[in-house]
Amino acid sequence: MQLAYPTLRLNRQRLLDTAQRIYKQSQAESEIYGLNRPDFARCLYYLRKPQAADYLRQVAQKQPNLQNYEAARINWYRLAGDQAAMQTLYQQLLHKAAKADRRAYADYQVQIFEAHFWLGNDRECIQLYQREASLQEWPLLSLIAQIAEARLTRNQQLALAMAQRFAQEIRTELLEPWDDWLLNYWDLYEICCGLLDPPLQLDTALIAPASNPSQRLLELCHAEQVVAVEWATYNNEDEGEIGYQSYTLADGTTKSFGAGFVNQELERLVWDIMNFDWFQAISQYQQYGIYRLDVAKAVVNHIGEIWTSYDYDEMEAQGLLNDNYSLTPHPTDPDLYVMSLPKEQHQTIDVAFWHGQRRSY
């Protein structure tokens, strides 16, 4: 089966906006703090700025000197192109692992496995994975071992399959290049894309920034025959989390955000409506709830609330459910319950309001 090339690309404008926002925050707090921010260093790296290497080294030096961060620090030096520092940390890691007790053994094997991968020691990486059963318990480490195999054997189909896999994960989880994870999926995706023939350049310009993103979103929705875009957030007591996101198509069917469209401009613009800048525009109504963009009318309606099954069970046990409102499982996620508000309680936000000073797209 022939796989198509992944279409996920870096969005230079979003990287620039994020870097500028972080820089302003660091200036307001302290210059030293700003120099050590991983998200700022990553933005500069993916913008291919010459000064990125210095920032990446500083982040690597400031990472916690803890066992679980050993391989992550090697990766930071990899991004900075500092092979000497990578080798130094690797030798230190082997020395620490040799002196570790049995309790720490498995954790050190994970760190050594990841270190081999970042260093490009693919044969050693694969052999360690096959030898250590504890490594095989982690699904992500299985994917990393497959990337190492594709790199070692120059297996184009495997590299392409891995690139598609990580592109899908990034889309589904709405992961950003500047996210500060011990294992950033964009790093793995970039390595996969570099193994393709020809290599896929993530920083190749895909689109020009739209002068009016909200209007451009509507144009693209019409072009893709999208009738509505629906999304939700729910307040899980201490944090806001994404509930569900879907497109309603002209034929009446729905499509998950994670499934993606070929048109990456549309995908990025739609994702952007869930970001903080969009919620600044709608927070005067209600931050948590269900929102629906009506493409034909160019308005967003707050149409209901969303609960998890845990919320539902707890409210049912306490007798707090309101019989006046319709409460049904959401069709694309059975773990979530949708409480639709009566039409007269819908709150409407004009799309034109999005394109103003509050927007930083």
C-alpha positions as CSV (number, residue, x, y, z in Angstrom):
1,M,0.0,0.0,0.0
2,Q,1.4,3.4,-1.1
3,L,1.3,6.0,1.6
4,A,0.9,9.7,0.8
5,Y,3.5,12.2,2.0
6,P,2.4,13.8,5.3
7,T,1.2,17.4,4.9
8,L,1.9,18.7,8.4
9,R,4.1,21.8,8.3
10,L,5.4,24.4,10.7
11,N,3.5,27.6,10.7
12,R,6.1,30.3,10.7
13,Q,3.7,33.1,11.7
14,R,2.5,31.2,14.8
15,L,6.1,30.5,15.7
16,L,7.0,34.2,15.4
17,D,3.9,35.3,17.4
18,T,4.7,32.8,20.1
19,A,8.4,33.8,20.3
20,Q,7.4,37.5,20.5
21,R,4.9,36.8,23.3
22,I,7.4,34.8,25.3
23,Y,10.1,37.4,24.8
24,K,7.8,40.2,26.1
25,Q,6.8,38.0,29.1
26,S,10.5,37.4,29.9
27,Q,11.3,41.1,29.7
28,A,8.5,41.8,32.1
29,E,9.8,39.2,34.5
30,S,13.5,39.0,34.2
31,E,15.9,38.6,31.3
32,I,17.7,35.7,32.8
33,Y,14.5,33.7,33.1
34,G,13.6,34.4,29.5
35,L,17.0,33.0,28.3
36,N,16.2,29.7,29.9
37,R,12.7,29.1,28.6
38,P,12.5,25.8,26.6
39,D,9.5,27.0,24.6
40,F,11.4,30.1,23.4
41,A,14.4,28.1,22.5
42,R,12.3,25.7,20.5
43,C,10.6,28.6,18.6
44,L,14.0,29.9,17.6
45,Y,15.1,26.4,16.6
46,Y,12.1,25.8,14.3
47,L,12.4,29.4,12.9
48,R,16.0,28.4,12.1
49,K,17.5,31.4,13.8
50,P,21.3,31.5,14.2
51,Q,21.1,32.3,17.9
52,A,18.9,29.3,18.5
53,A,22.0,27.1,19.4
54,D,23.0,29.3,22.3
55,Y,19.5,29.3,23.8
56,L,19.3,25.5,23.3
57,R,22.6,25.0,25.1
58,Q,21.4,27.2,28.0
59,V,18.2,25.2,28.3
60,A,20.2,22.0,28.3
61,Q,22.4,23.3,31.1
62,K,19.4,24.4,33.2
63,Q,17.5,21.2,32.9
64,P,17.0,19.4,36.2
65,N,19.9,17.1,37.1
66,L,17.6,14.2,37.6
67,Q,17.6,10.7,36.3
68,N,14.6,11.1,34.0
69,Y,16.1,14.1,32.3
70,E,19.4,12.6,31.2
71,A,18.3,11.7,27.7
72,A,16.2,15.0,27.4
73,R,19.4,17.0,28.0
74,I,21.2,15.0,25.3
75,N,18.4,15.9,22.9
76,W,18.6,19.6,23.7
77,Y,22.3,19.4,22.7
78,R,21.4,17.5,19.6
79,L,19.1,20.4,18.6
80,A,21.9,22.8,19.3
81,G,24.3,20.7,17.1
82,D,26.7,20.1,20.0
83,Q,28.0,16.6,19.5
84,A,30.8,17.0,22.0
85,A,28.3,17.8,24.8
86,M,26.1,14.9,23.7
87,Q,28.9,12.4,24.0
88,T,30.0,13.8,27.4
89,L,26.5,13.5,28.8
90,Y,26.2,10.0,27.3
91,Q,29.4,8.8,29.1
92,Q,28.2,10.3,32.3
93,L,24.9,8.5,31.9
94,L,26.6,5.1,31.4
95,H,28.7,5.7,34.5
96,K,25.7,6.5,36.6
97,A,23.8,3.5,35.3
98,A,26.7,1.2,36.1
99,K,26.6,2.3,39.7
100,A,22.8,2.2,40.0
101,D,21.0,-0.2,42.2
102,R,18.4,-2.7,41.0
103,R,15.5,-0.4,41.7
104,A,16.8,2.3,39.3
105,Y,18.0,-0.2,36.6
106,A,14.8,0.0,34.5
107,D,14.7,3.8,34.5
108,Y,18.3,3.9,33.4
109,Q,17.6,1.5,30.5
110,V,15.0,3.9,29.2
111,Q,17.4,6.8,29.4
112,I,20.2,4.8,27.7
113,F,17.7,3.7,25.0
114,E,16.6,7.3,24.2
115,A,20.2,8.5,24.4
116,H,21.2,5.9,21.7
117,F,18.4,7.2,19.5
118,W,19.3,10.9,19.8
119,L,23.0,10.0,19.2
120,G,22.1,8.0,16.1
121,N,23.3,4.7,17.5
122,D,20.5,2.9,15.9
123,R,21.9,-0.6,16.0
124,E,22.5,-0.3,19.8
125,C,19.1,1.3,20.2
126,I,17.3,-1.6,18.5
127,Q,19.4,-4.3,20.3
128,L,18.7,-2.7,23.7
129,Y,14.9,-2.6,22.9
130,Q,14.8,-6.2,21.9
131,R,16.8,-7.3,24.9
132,E,15.0,-5.4,27.7
133,A,11.4,-6.4,28.3
134,S,10.8,-3.3,30.4
135,L,11.3,-1.1,27.3
136,Q,8.8,-3.1,25.3
137,E,6.0,-2.2,27.8
138,W,6.1,1.4,26.5
139,P,4.2,1.9,23.2
140,L,6.1,5.1,22.4
141,L,9.5,3.4,22.8
142,S,8.3,0.8,20.2
143,L,7.7,3.6,17.7
144,I,11.1,5.1,18.5
145,A,12.7,1.7,17.9
146,Q,10.9,1.5,14.5
147,I,12.3,4.9,13.5
148,A,15.8,3.7,14.5
149,E,15.2,0.7,12.3
150,A,14.0,2.8,9.4
151,R,17.1,5.0,9.8
152,L,19.5,2.1,10.1
153,T,18.1,0.1,7.1
154,R,17.0,3.2,5.0
155,N,13.5,1.7,4.9
156,Q,11.5,4.4,3.1
157,Q,8.1,2.8,3.7
158,L,8.7,2.4,7.4
159,A,10.0,6.0,7.7
160,L,6.9,7.2,5.8
161,A,4.5,5.2,8.0
162,M,6.2,6.6,11.1
163,A,6.0,10.2,9.8
164,Q,2.3,9.7,9.1
165,R,1.8,8.2,12.6
166,F,3.4,11.2,14.3
167,A,1.6,13.7,12.1
168,Q,-1.7,12.1,13.1
169,E,-0.7,12.2,16.8
170,I,0.3,15.9,16.6
171,R,-3.0,16.8,14.9
172,T,-5.1,14.7,17.3
173,E,-3.5,16.0,20.5
174,L,-3.0,19.6,19.1
175,L,0.7,19.5,20.0
176,E,2.8,22.5,19.2
177,P,6.5,22.6,18.2
178,W,7.3,24.6,21.3
179,D,5.6,22.3,23.8
180,D,8.1,21.4,26.6
181,W,7.8,17.6,26.8
182,L,10.6,15.2,27.7
183,L,9.8,13.6,24.3
184,N,8.5,16.2,21.9
185,Y,6.6,14.5,19.0
186,W,7.7,17.3,16.6
187,D,11.3,16.2,17.2
188,L,10.4,12.6,16.2
189,Y,8.3,13.8,13.3
190,E,11.1,15.9,12.0
191,I,13.5,13.0,12.1
192,C,11.1,10.8,10.3
193,C,10.6,13.4,7.6
194,G,14.3,13.7,7.2
195,L,14.5,10.0,6.2
196,L,12.1,10.4,3.3
197,D,13.3,10.5,-0.3
198,P,13.1,13.3,-1.0
199,P,13.2,14.6,2.6
200,L,10.2,16.6,3.7
201,Q,11.2,20.1,4.8
202,L,9.0,21.1,7.8
203,D,9.9,24.8,7.5
204,T,8.9,25.1,3.8
205,A,6.3,27.9,3.5
206,L,3.0,26.3,3.0
207,I,0.7,29.4,3.1
208,A,1.0,33.1,3.3
209,P,-0.5,34.6,6.5
210,A,-4.1,35.6,5.9
211,S,-4.8,39.4,6.3
212,N,-8.2,38.5,7.9
213,P,-8.0,35.1,9.5
214,S,-11.6,34.9,10.5
215,Q,-12.9,35.7,7.0
216,R,-10.3,33.3,5.5
217,L,-11.6,30.6,7.8
218,L,-15.1,31.1,6.4
219,E,-13.9,31.0,2.8
220,L,-12.0,27.7,3.5
221,C,-14.9,26.2,5.3
222,H,-17.2,26.9,2.3
223,A,-14.5,25.5,-0.1
224,E,-14.3,22.3,1.8
225,Q,-18.1,22.1,2.1
226,V,-18.1,22.5,5.8
227,V,-21.4,23.6,7.2
228,A,-20.3,24.1,10.8
229,V,-17.4,23.6,13.1
230,E,-18.2,22.5,16.6
231,W,-15.9,22.3,19.6
232,A,-16.2,22.1,23.4
233,T,-14.2,22.5,26.6
234,Y,-15.1,21.3,30.0
235,N,-13.8,22.4,33.4
236,N,-12.4,19.4,35.1
237,E,-12.3,21.1,38.5
238,D,-8.7,22.4,38.3
239,E,-8.1,22.8,34.6
240,G,-9.8,23.3,31.3
241,E,-9.5,20.4,28.9
242,I,-10.7,19.8,25.3
243,G,-13.9,17.9,25.2
244,Y,-14.5,17.2,21.5
245,Q,-14.0,18.9,18.2
246,S,-15.7,18.0,14.9
247,Y,-16.7,19.4,11.5
248,T,-20.2,19.0,10.2
249,L,-20.1,18.4,6.5
250,A,-22.5,19.4,3.8
251,D,-23.8,15.8,3.5
252,G,-24.8,15.8,7.2
253,T,-21.9,13.7,8.4
254,T,-19.3,14.7,11.0
255,K,-15.6,14.4,10.9
256,S,-13.1,14.6,13.8
257,F,-10.5,17.4,13.9
258,G,-7.9,14.6,14.3
259,A,-8.8,13.1,11.0
260,G,-7.5,16.2,9.3
261,F,-8.1,17.9,6.0
262,V,-5.7,18.0,3.1
263,N,-5.9,21.8,3.4
264,Q,-3.5,22.6,6.2
265,E,-4.4,26.3,6.3
266,L,-8.0,25.3,7.2
267,E,-6.8,22.9,9.8
268,R,-4.5,25.5,11.6
269,L,-7.2,28.2,11.4
270,V,-9.8,25.9,13.0
271,W,-7.4,24.8,15.7
272,D,-6.7,28.4,16.5
273,I,-10.3,29.0,17.5
274,M,-9.7,26.9,20.6
275,N,-6.5,28.8,21.6
276,F,-6.3,31.4,24.4
277,D,-6.7,34.4,22.1
278,W,-10.1,33.2,20.9
279,F,-11.3,32.5,24.4
280,Q,-10.4,36.0,25.4
281,A,-13.0,37.1,22.9
282,I,-15.7,34.8,24.3
283,S,-14.8,34.6,28.0
284,Q,-17.2,37.4,28.7
285,Y,-19.9,34.8,28.0
286,Q,-18.7,31.5,29.3
287,Q,-15.3,29.9,28.9
288,Y,-16.4,26.3,29.3
289,G,-19.1,24.9,27.1
290,I,-20.0,23.9,23.6
291,Y,-19.5,26.3,20.7
292,R,-20.6,26.0,17.1
293,L,-19.4,28.1,14.2
294,D,-22.3,28.5,11.7
295,V,-20.5,28.9,8.4
296,A,-23.4,30.3,6.4
297,K,-24.3,33.0,9.1
298,A,-20.7,33.6,10.1
299,V,-21.5,33.5,13.8
300,V,-20.5,31.4,16.8
301,N,-23.1,30.2,19.1
302,H,-22.6,28.9,22.7
303,I,-25.1,26.1,22.5
304,G,-24.6,24.0,25.7
305,E,-22.4,22.5,28.3
306,I,-20.3,19.3,28.3
307,W,-19.7,16.8,31.1
308,T,-17.7,13.7,31.5
309,S,-19.3,10.5,32.5
310,Y,-17.8,11.0,36.0
311,D,-19.6,14.4,36.2
312,Y,-22.8,12.8,35.1
313,D,-22.7,10.0,37.6
314,E,-21.9,12.3,40.4
315,M,-24.7,14.8,39.6
316,E,-27.1,11.9,39.1
317,A,-26.2,10.5,42.5
318,Q,-26.7,13.9,44.1
319,G,-30.0,14.5,42.4
320,L,-28.7,17.6,40.6
321,L,-29.7,16.7,37.0
322,N,-32.1,19.2,35.5
323,D,-35.0,17.5,33.6
324,N,-35.6,20.7,31.6
325,Y,-32.5,20.2,29.5
326,S,-31.7,17.5,27.0
327,L,-28.7,15.5,28.1
328,T,-27.3,12.9,25.6
329,P,-24.0,11.2,25.0
330,H,-22.0,12.9,22.3
331,P,-22.1,10.9,19.0
332,T,-18.3,10.9,18.5
333,D,-17.2,10.4,22.1
334,P,-19.3,8.1,24.4
335,D,-17.4,9.3,27.5
336,L,-18.8,12.8,27.2
337,Y,-22.3,14.0,27.8
338,V,-23.8,17.1,26.0
339,M,-26.4,19.3,27.7
340,S,-28.0,21.4,25.0
341,L,-29.3,24.7,26.0
342,P,-32.7,25.9,24.8
343,K,-32.3,28.0,21.6
344,E,-33.4,31.2,23.4
345,Q,-30.4,30.7,25.8
346,H,-27.8,30.5,23.0
347,Q,-25.3,33.3,23.1
348,T,-24.0,34.6,19.7
349,I,-20.6,36.1,18.9
350,D,-20.1,37.7,15.6
351,V,-17.1,36.4,13.7
352,A,-16.0,40.0,12.9
353,F,-15.3,40.3,16.7
354,W,-12.6,37.7,16.4
355,H,-10.5,39.8,14.0
356,G,-9.5,42.7,16.3
357,Q,-6.9,43.7,18.7
358,R,-7.5,40.7,20.9
359,R,-6.3,38.4,18.1
360,S,-2.6,37.7,17.8
361,Y,-2.6,35.2,14.9
